[in-house]
Amino acid sequence: MSDHAGFFTSRLDEAIGWARKFSIFQYPFVTACCGMEYMATACSHYDVDRFGAGLPRFSPRQADVLFVVGTISHKIAPVLVRIYEQMAEPKWVVSFGVCTCTGGFYDNYATVMGIDTIIPVDVYIPGCPPRPEYVLDGLVKLQAKIQSQRSSGQRPPPEVRPEFER
Amino acid sequence: MNAASLIQAVKDRFPDGVKASHSYRGDATVILGREFLLEAARKLKEDTVFQMNFLMDLTAVDFSTFGTKRSPAFFANSGIAVSPSPEIPDADPWPGPPGGHPSAGAAPGTPGTARFVVVYHFFSLPLKHRLRLEVPVGEAEEAEPEVDSLSSLWAGADWLEREVWDMFGIRFRGHRHLKRILMYEGFVGHPLRKDYPVNKRQPLIGPVN
């Protein structure tokens, strides 16, 4: 009996994952020059709509993937965290560009050294800025991650970046 | 009016105020005493000879480490060969005694003994000429450098002066609302001062890293 139940939940999980990964509603949190590359990716030339991510929502309540695009300064960081907290579960975060991944070449008073210091991140897309093909690759990787997520348990915790000696 | 005659015109009107002047590639620059700033700015705006009705930029420079250390070559420790070609002279681009005044024979740009220089760029829309005004502030014994505000003459000076206050901590006397414009409330210090540590972070949220 329990075997049958396991069969059904895993089939159901797969169906839900399939539906979710092809209906990504993204919230573009665009702060800097990476935004141009994001627009290039989103527009018809590269066309993220092929992957079901063609409809950005400009309300965090309606979005399920947060695209953090561009340098995050310490001044905007509380806003980013609030946006993330306003999004409904299940939610994922894509770190777009090297500034959001690690701070990039900024090492100064103004810049957050990677958004994973303040919110969990699922997919890192480095590059300054990343090419659209690179972004699409990250999107496909995110889809694989969404597909493999199981409703039976909590989502796996994101990788923790090791502490570096300064 | 060309650069030389612009400088001469300012000198004629403020013989005591003009400490030095130079014009590098046609950019007229006048180094002016602080107490003459407001008067000179008004003259530049209203005198028919100048008609400088456009304040293009207002910023400041911190000279406190000027000439004391050489800037490292870009990517010097990356292993990539980026040393300058031998045609480029290796000598100090700013010769002369550090802190030396232009009138004492040093290169243009050094502010004398003052720590900061507030820089004003004026442009005349009707006459199409430009003038740079440099006002040295902040002598060694002065804790809070201060200079007159130009916001009564050019409304655009308001935010520019707030930026200079935010980044350099130079006060503007007569400014109606001098508060930080770029950094957040609660930020301590002025980040573009040379004594602000490069690695010092003051995050509003998250770890200090």
Coordinates of C-alpha atoms in Angstrom, one line a residue:
Chain A
M1 CA 0.0 0.0 0.0
S2 CA 2.7 2.4 1.0
D3 CA 4.5 1.6 -2.2
H4 CA 1.5 2.7 -4.2
A5 CA 1.3 6.0 -2.2
G6 CA 5.0 6.6 -2.9
F7 CA 4.4 6.0 -6.6
F8 CA 1.6 8.5 -6.7
T9 CA 3.4 11.2 -4.8
S10 CA 6.6 10.9 -6.9
R11 CA 4.5 11.0 -10.1
L12 CA 2.6 14.0 -8.7
D13 CA 5.9 15.7 -7.8
E14 CA 7.2 15.2 -11.2
A15 CA 4.0 16.6 -12.8
I16 CA 4.2 19.7 -10.4
G17 CA 7.9 20.2 -11.1
W18 CA 7.2 19.9 -14.9
A19 CA 4.5 22.5 -14.6
R20 CA 6.5 24.8 -12.4
K21 CA 9.7 24.8 -14.5
F22 CA 7.9 25.8 -17.6
S23 CA 5.9 28.6 -16.0
I24 CA 8.5 30.7 -14.3
F25 CA 7.2 34.1 -13.3
Q26 CA 10.3 36.1 -12.7
Y27 CA 10.8 39.3 -10.8
P28 CA 13.7 41.3 -12.4
F29 CA 15.5 43.3 -9.6
V30 CA 17.6 45.3 -12.1
T31 CA 20.0 47.8 -10.6
A32 CA 22.9 48.2 -13.0
C33 CA 24.4 47.6 -16.4
C34 CA 23.6 43.8 -16.4
G35 CA 20.1 45.0 -17.0
M36 CA 21.0 45.6 -20.7
E37 CA 22.1 42.0 -21.1
Y38 CA 19.0 40.8 -19.2
M39 CA 16.8 42.8 -21.7
A40 CA 18.7 41.3 -24.6
T41 CA 18.1 37.8 -23.2
A42 CA 14.4 38.5 -22.5
C43 CA 13.7 40.0 -25.9
S44 CA 12.9 38.1 -29.1
H45 CA 16.4 37.5 -30.2
Y46 CA 17.1 35.0 -27.5
D47 CA 13.6 34.8 -26.2
V48 CA 13.3 33.3 -22.7
D49 CA 9.6 32.6 -23.6
R50 CA 10.9 29.4 -25.2
F51 CA 11.6 28.3 -21.7
G52 CA 8.4 29.5 -20.2
A53 CA 9.9 32.4 -18.5
G54 CA 8.6 35.1 -20.8
L55 CA 6.3 37.0 -18.4
P56 CA 8.1 39.1 -15.8
R57 CA 5.9 40.1 -12.9
F58 CA 6.7 43.4 -11.3
S59 CA 5.0 42.4 -8.0
P60 CA 6.9 40.0 -5.7
R61 CA 3.6 38.5 -4.7
Q62 CA 3.1 37.1 -8.2
A63 CA 6.6 36.1 -8.9
D64 CA 8.5 32.9 -8.0
V65 CA 12.0 33.5 -9.3
L66 CA 13.9 36.6 -8.2
F67 CA 16.4 37.7 -10.8
V68 CA 18.9 39.9 -9.0
V69 CA 20.6 41.8 -11.9
G70 CA 23.3 44.2 -11.2
T71 CA 25.4 45.6 -8.3
I72 CA 23.7 45.6 -4.9
S73 CA 24.8 48.5 -2.7
H74 CA 24.5 48.5 1.0
K75 CA 21.8 51.2 0.6
I76 CA 19.5 49.0 -1.5
A77 CA 20.2 45.7 0.3
P78 CA 17.3 46.1 2.8
V79 CA 15.0 46.6 -0.1
L80 CA 16.2 43.4 -1.8
V81 CA 15.7 41.4 1.4
R82 CA 12.2 42.8 1.8
I83 CA 11.3 41.9 -1.8
Y84 CA 12.6 38.4 -1.2
E85 CA 10.6 38.1 1.9
Q86 CA 7.4 39.2 0.2
M87 CA 7.6 36.5 -2.4
A88 CA 5.5 33.4 -1.8
E89 CA 6.9 29.9 -1.5
P90 CA 8.1 28.1 -3.5
K91 CA 10.6 30.7 -4.6
W92 CA 14.1 30.7 -6.2
V93 CA 16.8 33.3 -6.6
V94 CA 19.1 33.8 -9.5
S95 CA 22.2 35.8 -9.0
F96 CA 22.8 37.5 -12.4
G97 CA 26.3 38.9 -13.0
V98 CA 29.5 38.8 -11.1
C99 CA 28.6 41.7 -8.9
T100 CA 25.6 39.9 -7.3
C101 CA 27.7 36.7 -7.1
T102 CA 30.7 38.1 -5.3
G103 CA 30.7 41.8 -5.4
G104 CA 32.7 41.7 -8.6
F105 CA 35.5 44.2 -9.0
Y106 CA 34.0 46.4 -6.4
D107 CA 35.8 46.3 -3.1
N108 CA 34.7 49.5 -1.4
Y109 CA 32.4 51.1 1.1
A110 CA 29.3 50.9 -1.1
T111 CA 28.9 47.4 -2.4
V112 CA 27.5 44.2 -0.9
M113 CA 30.1 41.4 -1.5
G114 CA 27.6 39.0 -3.0
I115 CA 23.9 38.8 -2.4
D116 CA 24.3 35.3 -0.8
T117 CA 25.4 37.2 2.3
I118 CA 21.9 38.4 2.7
I119 CA 19.5 36.0 0.9
P120 CA 19.9 32.4 -0.3
V121 CA 20.8 31.9 -3.9
D122 CA 19.9 29.0 -6.2
V123 CA 21.8 29.7 -9.4
Y124 CA 24.8 31.8 -9.9
I125 CA 25.4 33.3 -13.4
P126 CA 28.8 35.1 -13.3
G127 CA 30.0 37.3 -16.0
C128 CA 30.5 41.0 -16.5
P129 CA 27.9 40.9 -17.9
P130 CA 27.0 37.3 -18.7
R131 CA 26.2 36.6 -22.4
P132 CA 22.6 35.7 -23.1
E133 CA 23.7 32.1 -23.9
Y134 CA 25.1 31.9 -20.4
V135 CA 21.9 33.3 -18.9
L136 CA 19.9 30.7 -20.8
D137 CA 22.2 28.0 -19.5
G138 CA 21.6 29.2 -16.0
L139 CA 17.9 29.2 -16.6
V140 CA 18.0 25.6 -17.8
K141 CA 20.0 24.7 -14.7
L142 CA 17.4 26.4 -12.6
Q143 CA 14.6 24.4 -14.4
A144 CA 16.5 21.2 -13.6
K145 CA 16.6 22.3 -10.0
I146 CA 12.9 23.1 -9.9
Q147 CA 12.1 19.8 -11.6
S148 CA 14.0 17.8 -9.0
Q149 CA 12.3 19.5 -6.1
R150 CA 10.0 17.3 -4.1
S151 CA 6.9 18.4 -2.3
S152 CA 7.4 15.7 0.4
G153 CA 10.2 17.6 2.0
Q154 CA 11.7 21.0 2.5
R155 CA 13.8 22.3 -0.3
P156 CA 17.5 21.5 0.1
P157 CA 19.3 24.3 1.8
P158 CA 21.4 26.4 -0.6
E159 CA 25.1 26.0 -0.7
V160 CA 26.9 28.1 1.9
R161 CA 29.9 30.0 0.6
P162 CA 33.0 29.2 2.6
E163 CA 34.4 32.0 4.8
F164 CA 37.4 33.7 3.4
E165 CA 40.2 35.3 5.4
R166 CA 40.5 38.9 4.6
Chain B
M1 CA 37.1 85.0 -24.5
N2 CA 40.2 82.8 -24.5
A3 CA 41.7 81.2 -21.4
A4 CA 44.5 83.8 -20.9
S5 CA 42.2 86.8 -21.1
L6 CA 39.6 85.1 -18.8
I7 CA 42.3 84.6 -16.2
Q8 CA 43.5 88.1 -16.6
A9 CA 39.9 89.4 -16.3
V10 CA 39.5 87.5 -13.0
K11 CA 42.8 88.8 -11.8
D12 CA 41.9 92.4 -12.6
R13 CA 38.7 92.1 -10.5
F14 CA 40.2 90.2 -7.6
P15 CA 43.9 91.0 -7.3
D16 CA 44.0 89.8 -3.7
G17 CA 41.8 86.8 -4.2
V18 CA 43.6 85.0 -7.0
K19 CA 46.4 83.0 -5.5
A20 CA 47.6 81.3 -8.7
S21 CA 46.4 80.4 -12.1
H22 CA 47.2 78.2 -15.0
S23 CA 45.8 77.1 -18.3
Y24 CA 46.6 73.7 -19.4
R25 CA 45.6 73.1 -23.1
G26 CA 43.2 76.0 -23.0
D27 CA 41.5 75.1 -19.7
A28 CA 41.6 78.2 -17.7
T29 CA 42.0 77.6 -13.9
V30 CA 42.0 80.1 -11.2
I31 CA 43.0 79.2 -7.6
L32 CA 41.0 81.6 -5.4
G33 CA 41.1 82.4 -1.7
R34 CA 38.1 81.0 0.2
E35 CA 36.9 84.4 1.5
F36 CA 36.5 85.7 -2.1
L37 CA 34.5 82.8 -3.4
L38 CA 30.9 84.0 -3.1
E39 CA 31.8 87.5 -4.4
A40 CA 33.8 86.1 -7.3
A41 CA 31.0 83.6 -8.2
R42 CA 28.5 86.4 -8.2
K43 CA 30.8 88.4 -10.4
L44 CA 31.3 85.5 -12.8
K45 CA 27.6 85.0 -13.1
E46 CA 26.4 88.6 -13.4
D47 CA 29.3 90.5 -15.0
T48 CA 28.7 91.0 -18.7
V49 CA 32.3 90.1 -19.5
F50 CA 31.9 86.6 -18.0
Q51 CA 28.2 85.7 -18.1
M52 CA 28.9 82.3 -16.6
N53 CA 25.3 81.3 -16.1
F54 CA 25.9 77.5 -16.0
L55 CA 27.6 75.8 -13.1
M56 CA 28.6 72.6 -14.8
D57 CA 30.2 70.8 -11.9
L58 CA 31.1 71.2 -8.3
T59 CA 33.3 68.6 -6.6
A60 CA 36.3 68.3 -4.4
V61 CA 39.7 66.7 -4.2
D62 CA 41.4 65.3 -1.1
F63 CA 45.1 66.0 -1.4
S64 CA 46.2 64.6 1.9
T65 CA 48.1 61.7 0.4
F66 CA 49.0 63.5 -2.8
G67 CA 52.5 62.7 -3.9
T68 CA 53.3 60.6 -0.8
K69 CA 52.9 57.2 -2.5
R70 CA 52.9 56.0 -6.0
S71 CA 49.8 54.4 -7.3
P72 CA 50.4 50.7 -8.0
A73 CA 50.3 49.5 -11.6
F74 CA 47.1 48.0 -12.6
F75 CA 47.1 44.2 -12.2
A76 CA 50.7 44.5 -10.9
N77 CA 50.3 41.3 -8.8
S78 CA 48.3 39.3 -11.3
G79 CA 51.2 37.9 -13.2
I80 CA 50.1 39.6 -16.4
A81 CA 52.8 41.7 -18.0
V82 CA 51.3 45.1 -17.8
S83 CA 54.3 47.3 -17.1
P84 CA 54.3 50.5 -19.0
S85 CA 56.3 50.7 -22.2
P86 CA 59.7 52.2 -21.9
E87 CA 58.7 55.3 -23.9
I88 CA 56.5 56.3 -21.0
P89 CA 58.7 58.1 -18.5
D90 CA 58.9 56.5 -15.1
A91 CA 59.3 59.8 -13.3
D92 CA 56.8 61.3 -10.9
P93 CA 54.2 63.0 -13.1
W94 CA 53.8 65.7 -10.4
P95 CA 57.3 66.9 -9.7
G96 CA 58.1 69.5 -7.1
P97 CA 57.8 69.4 -3.3
P98 CA 54.7 67.7 -2.0
G99 CA 52.2 70.3 -0.9
G100 CA 54.1 72.9 -2.9
H101 CA 52.0 75.8 -4.3
P102 CA 51.8 76.4 -8.0
S103 CA 53.2 79.9 -7.5
A104 CA 56.2 78.3 -5.9
G105 CA 57.0 76.4 -9.1
A106 CA 55.3 73.1 -8.4
A107 CA 53.1 71.5 -11.0
P108 CA 49.5 72.7 -11.3
G109 CA 47.1 70.8 -9.2
T110 CA 48.8 70.9 -5.8
P111 CA 46.8 72.9 -3.4
G112 CA 49.5 74.4 -1.2
T113 CA 49.1 73.5 2.4
A114 CA 45.4 73.0 2.3
R115 CA 44.1 69.4 2.5
F116 CA 41.1 69.8 0.2
V117 CA 40.3 71.8 -3.0
V118 CA 36.7 72.5 -3.9
V119 CA 36.5 72.6 -7.7
Y120 CA 33.9 74.6 -9.6
H121 CA 33.4 74.4 -13.3
F122 CA 31.7 77.3 -14.9
F123 CA 30.4 77.7 -18.4
S124 CA 28.9 80.6 -20.2
L125 CA 26.0 79.6 -22.5
P126 CA 25.9 82.9 -24.4
L127 CA 29.7 83.4 -24.7
K128 CA 30.8 79.7 -24.8
H129 CA 33.7 79.9 -22.5
R130 CA 34.7 78.0 -19.5
L131 CA 36.5 78.6 -16.3
R132 CA 37.6 76.3 -13.5
L133 CA 37.7 77.8 -10.0
E134 CA 39.7 76.0 -7.3
V135 CA 39.2 77.0 -3.7
P136 CA 41.7 75.4 -1.2
V137 CA 40.0 74.6 2.2
G138 CA 41.0 72.7 5.3
E139 CA 44.3 73.8 6.5
A140 CA 46.0 71.4 8.9
E141 CA 44.6 72.8 12.1
E142 CA 41.1 73.1 10.8
A143 CA 38.9 70.3 12.0
E144 CA 35.8 71.0 9.9
P145 CA 36.6 72.5 6.5
E146 CA 33.9 75.0 5.4
V147 CA 33.3 77.1 2.4
D148 CA 30.5 79.4 1.3
S149 CA 27.5 77.8 -0.5
L150 CA 26.7 78.8 -4.0
S151 CA 23.2 77.5 -3.9
S152 CA 21.8 81.0 -3.6
L153 CA 23.3 81.8 -7.1
W154 CA 22.8 78.5 -8.9
A155 CA 20.0 76.2 -7.6
G156 CA 21.9 73.3 -9.1
A157 CA 24.6 73.8 -6.6
D158 CA 22.3 72.4 -3.9
W159 CA 22.6 68.7 -4.6
L160 CA 26.3 69.0 -5.7
E161 CA 27.2 70.6 -2.4
R162 CA 25.3 67.9 -0.6
E163 CA 27.3 65.3 -2.5
V164 CA 30.6 67.0 -1.6
W165 CA 29.5 67.1 2.0
D166 CA 28.5 63.4 1.9
M167 CA 31.7 62.2 0.3
F168 CA 34.3 64.7 1.7
G169 CA 32.8 66.2 4.8
I170 CA 33.2 69.8 3.6
R171 CA 30.6 72.0 5.0
F172 CA 28.9 74.7 3.0
R173 CA 28.0 77.9 4.8
G174 CA 24.5 79.1 4.0
H175 CA 23.2 75.8 2.5
R176 CA 19.6 75.4 3.5
H177 CA 19.5 71.7 3.8
L178 CA 23.0 70.1 4.1
K179 CA 22.4 66.4 4.6
R180 CA 23.8 63.2 3.0
I181 CA 22.6 62.6 -0.6
L182 CA 24.2 59.3 -1.6
M183 CA 25.0 57.4 1.6
Y184 CA 22.3 56.4 4.1
E185 CA 21.4 57.9 7.4
G186 CA 23.7 56.4 10.0
F187 CA 26.7 56.1 7.8
V188 CA 29.7 57.3 9.8
G189 CA 32.5 59.2 8.0
H190 CA 33.0 60.4 4.5
P191 CA 34.1 57.7 2.1
L192 CA 36.0 59.6 -0.4
R193 CA 38.4 61.0 2.1
K194 CA 41.8 59.4 1.8
D195 CA 41.8 58.4 5.5
Y196 CA 38.6 56.4 5.1
P197 CA 39.8 52.8 4.9
V198 CA 39.1 51.2 1.6
N199 CA 37.8 48.0 3.2
K200 CA 35.6 49.6 5.8
R201 CA 32.0 48.5 5.4
Q202 CA 28.9 49.8 7.2
P203 CA 26.1 47.5 6.0
L204 CA 22.5 48.2 6.9
I205 CA 21.7 44.5 6.8
G206 CA 23.8 41.4 6.7
P207 CA 27.3 40.7 7.8
V208 CA 30.2 43.1 7.6
N209 CA 32.4 41.6 4.8

